XYZ file of C-alpha atoms in Angstrom:
174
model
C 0.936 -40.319 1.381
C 4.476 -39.455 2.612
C 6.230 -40.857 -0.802
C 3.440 -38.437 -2.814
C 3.398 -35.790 -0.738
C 6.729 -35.667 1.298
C 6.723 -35.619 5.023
C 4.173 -33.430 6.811
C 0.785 -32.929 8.669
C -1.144 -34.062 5.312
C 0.400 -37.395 5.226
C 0.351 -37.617 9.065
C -3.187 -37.092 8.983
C -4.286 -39.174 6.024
C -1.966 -42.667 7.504
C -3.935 -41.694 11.130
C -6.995 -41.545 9.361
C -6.843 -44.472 7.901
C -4.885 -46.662 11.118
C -8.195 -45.855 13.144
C -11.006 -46.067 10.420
C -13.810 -48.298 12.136
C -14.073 -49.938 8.906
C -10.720 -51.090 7.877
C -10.266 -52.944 11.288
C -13.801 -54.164 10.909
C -13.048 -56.228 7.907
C -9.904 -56.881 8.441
C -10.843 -59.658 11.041
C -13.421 -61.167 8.782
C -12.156 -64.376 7.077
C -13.680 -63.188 3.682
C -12.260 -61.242 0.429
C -12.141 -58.185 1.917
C -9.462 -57.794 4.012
C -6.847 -59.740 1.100
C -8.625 -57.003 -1.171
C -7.661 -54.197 1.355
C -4.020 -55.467 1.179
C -4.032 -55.404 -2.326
C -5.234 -52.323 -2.728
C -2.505 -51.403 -0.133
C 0.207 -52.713 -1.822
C -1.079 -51.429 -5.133
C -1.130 -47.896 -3.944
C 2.460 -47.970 -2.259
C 3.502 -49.513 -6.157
C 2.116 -46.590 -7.662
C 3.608 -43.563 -5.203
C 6.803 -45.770 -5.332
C 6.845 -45.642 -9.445
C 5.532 -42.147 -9.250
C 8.412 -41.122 -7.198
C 11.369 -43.471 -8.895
C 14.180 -41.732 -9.504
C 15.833 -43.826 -12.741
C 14.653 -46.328 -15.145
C 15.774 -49.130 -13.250
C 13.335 -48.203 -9.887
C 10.720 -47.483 -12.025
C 10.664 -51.162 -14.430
C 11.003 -53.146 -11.159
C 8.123 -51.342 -9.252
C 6.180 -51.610 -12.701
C 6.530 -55.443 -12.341
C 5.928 -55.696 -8.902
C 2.712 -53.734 -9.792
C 1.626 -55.770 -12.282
C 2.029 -59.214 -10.505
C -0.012 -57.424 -7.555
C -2.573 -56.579 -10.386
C -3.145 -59.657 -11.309
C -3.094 -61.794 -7.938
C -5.506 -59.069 -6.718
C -7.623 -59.424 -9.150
C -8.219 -63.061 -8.687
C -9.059 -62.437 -4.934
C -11.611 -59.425 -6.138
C -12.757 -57.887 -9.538
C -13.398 -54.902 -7.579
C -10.055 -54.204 -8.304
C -10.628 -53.951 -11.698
C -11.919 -50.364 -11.229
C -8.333 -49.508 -9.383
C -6.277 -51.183 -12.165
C -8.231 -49.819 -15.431
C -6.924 -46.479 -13.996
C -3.200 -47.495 -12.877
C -1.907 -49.542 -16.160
C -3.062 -47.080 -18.787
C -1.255 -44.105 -16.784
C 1.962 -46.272 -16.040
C 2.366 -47.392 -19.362
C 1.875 -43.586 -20.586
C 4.574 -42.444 -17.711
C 6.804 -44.886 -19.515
C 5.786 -43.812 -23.039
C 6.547 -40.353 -22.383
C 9.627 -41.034 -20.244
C 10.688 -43.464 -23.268
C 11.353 -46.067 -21.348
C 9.017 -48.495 -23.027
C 9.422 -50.977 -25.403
C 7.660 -54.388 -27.068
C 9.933 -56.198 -24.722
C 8.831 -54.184 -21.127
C 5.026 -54.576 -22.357
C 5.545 -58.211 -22.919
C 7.445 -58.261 -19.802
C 5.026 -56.910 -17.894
C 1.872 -58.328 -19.464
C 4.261 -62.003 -18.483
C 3.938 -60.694 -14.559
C 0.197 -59.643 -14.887
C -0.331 -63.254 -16.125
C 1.871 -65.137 -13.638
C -0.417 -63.142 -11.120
C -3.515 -65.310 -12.180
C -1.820 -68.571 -11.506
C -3.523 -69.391 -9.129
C -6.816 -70.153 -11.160
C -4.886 -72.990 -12.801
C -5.400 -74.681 -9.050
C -9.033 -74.377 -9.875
C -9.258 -76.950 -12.873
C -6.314 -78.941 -11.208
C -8.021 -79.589 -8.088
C -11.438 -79.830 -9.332
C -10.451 -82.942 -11.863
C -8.441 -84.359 -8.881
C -11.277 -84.057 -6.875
C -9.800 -82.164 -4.039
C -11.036 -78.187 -4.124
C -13.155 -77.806 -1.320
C -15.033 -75.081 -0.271
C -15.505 -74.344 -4.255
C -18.257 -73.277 -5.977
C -19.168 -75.183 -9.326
C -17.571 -77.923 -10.874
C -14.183 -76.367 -13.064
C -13.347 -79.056 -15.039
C -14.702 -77.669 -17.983
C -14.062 -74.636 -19.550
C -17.796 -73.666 -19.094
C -17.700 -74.755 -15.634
C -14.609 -72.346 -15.177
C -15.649 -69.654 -16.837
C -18.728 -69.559 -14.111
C -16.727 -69.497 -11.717
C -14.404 -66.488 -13.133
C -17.247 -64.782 -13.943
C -18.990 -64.950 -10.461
C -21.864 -65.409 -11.998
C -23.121 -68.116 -8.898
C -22.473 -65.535 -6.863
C -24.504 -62.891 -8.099
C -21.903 -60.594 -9.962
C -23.465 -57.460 -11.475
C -26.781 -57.939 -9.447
C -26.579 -55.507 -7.082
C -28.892 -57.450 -5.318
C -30.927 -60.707 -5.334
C -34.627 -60.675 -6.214
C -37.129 -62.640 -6.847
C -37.432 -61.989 -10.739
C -34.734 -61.558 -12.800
C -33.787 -57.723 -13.025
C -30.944 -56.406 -15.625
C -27.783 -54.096 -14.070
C -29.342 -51.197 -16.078
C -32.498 -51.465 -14.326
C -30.941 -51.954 -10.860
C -29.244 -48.993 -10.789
C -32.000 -46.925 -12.284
C-alpha cells in the first residue's frame, strides 16, 4: 500500500490490518495450498504496485517478468489465482501498449516466463512414469491421466460442494 499510495496512515493501517488478520495467520500454519497461495498473491500484488510505480522502461520489463513467472508458478499451486491474473495481464500489457513499450518480442518474452512458471507440472509425468510421485493423485502418465489432474477434476473443481447426485455449477450457485 505504501508503493500505491505513498507513505501515510492509509498504508499504515491497511499493512496492520492485514499483519493481525485472524485469518492470514490461521492458514498460514496449515501445510495445505493456502498459505503458498497467500504468498503468491503477496508477491503478485507487490509486482503490480512495483510496475505501477516504475519509473523507466527498464523497471517496468523486469517487474513484468518477474510477474509473469509468479503468474504462472502460482497458478500451478492454485487456480484461484486465475481470477487475480485474468485482471493483472490484460492491464499490464495495456500499460505497456499505451506507454509503447511493447513489442512481439516482450509478449513472447513474457509469455516464455509465464511458461517456465508451469515447470513444475513436467515433474508430474516424470515422476509418475518413474514411479516415484507420492502423495499424487491419479496416475499422469498419460495425457488423459494429466489432464485430470490439471483440471482438479478428482478433487471436486467447480463443485462447490460434494453431493450425493451429480449437480451442475449453474445449479449450485442458483
Amino acid at each position: 500500500m505504501r508503493r500505491l499510495a505513498g507513505p501515510g496512515p492509509g498504508a499504515m493501517l491497511a499493512g496492520g490490518l492485514f499483519a493481525v488478520s485472524r485469518l492470514s495467520w490461521q492458514w498460514s500454519v496449515v501445510a495445505e495450498v493456502f498459505a503458498l497461495n497467500n504468498l503468491f498473491v503477496g508477491l503478485l500484488f507487490f509486482a503490480t504496485a512495483g510496475f505501477h510505480r516504475a519509473e523507466n522502461a527498464t523497471k517496468r520489463q523486469k517487474i513484468a517478468h518477474w510477474g509473469a513467472l509468479c503468474c504462472g508458478l502460482g497458478l500451478c499451486n492454485q487456480h484461484t489465482l486465475l481470477l487475480y491474473v485474468l485482471v493483472v495481464i490484460p492491464w499490464v500489457l495495456l500499460r505497456l501498449h499505451s506507454l509503447r513499450e511493447l513489442s512481439l518480442r516482450g509478449v513472447v518474452s513474457l509469455g516464455a516466463c509465464f511458461l517456465a512458471g508451469f515447470l513444475p507440472y513436467v515433474y508430474l509425468p516424470v515422476s509418475s512414469y518413474l514411479n516415484t510421485a507420492r502423495w499424487s493423485w491419479g496416475d499422469q502418465t498419460t495425457l488423459s491421466g494429466l489432464l485430470t489432474h490439471l483440471l482438479r477434476e478428482e478433487y471436486g473443481t467447480f463443485s462447490l460442494a460434494k453431493t450425493e447426485s451429480s449437480v451442475s455449477l449453474r445449479s449450485m450457485l442458483r
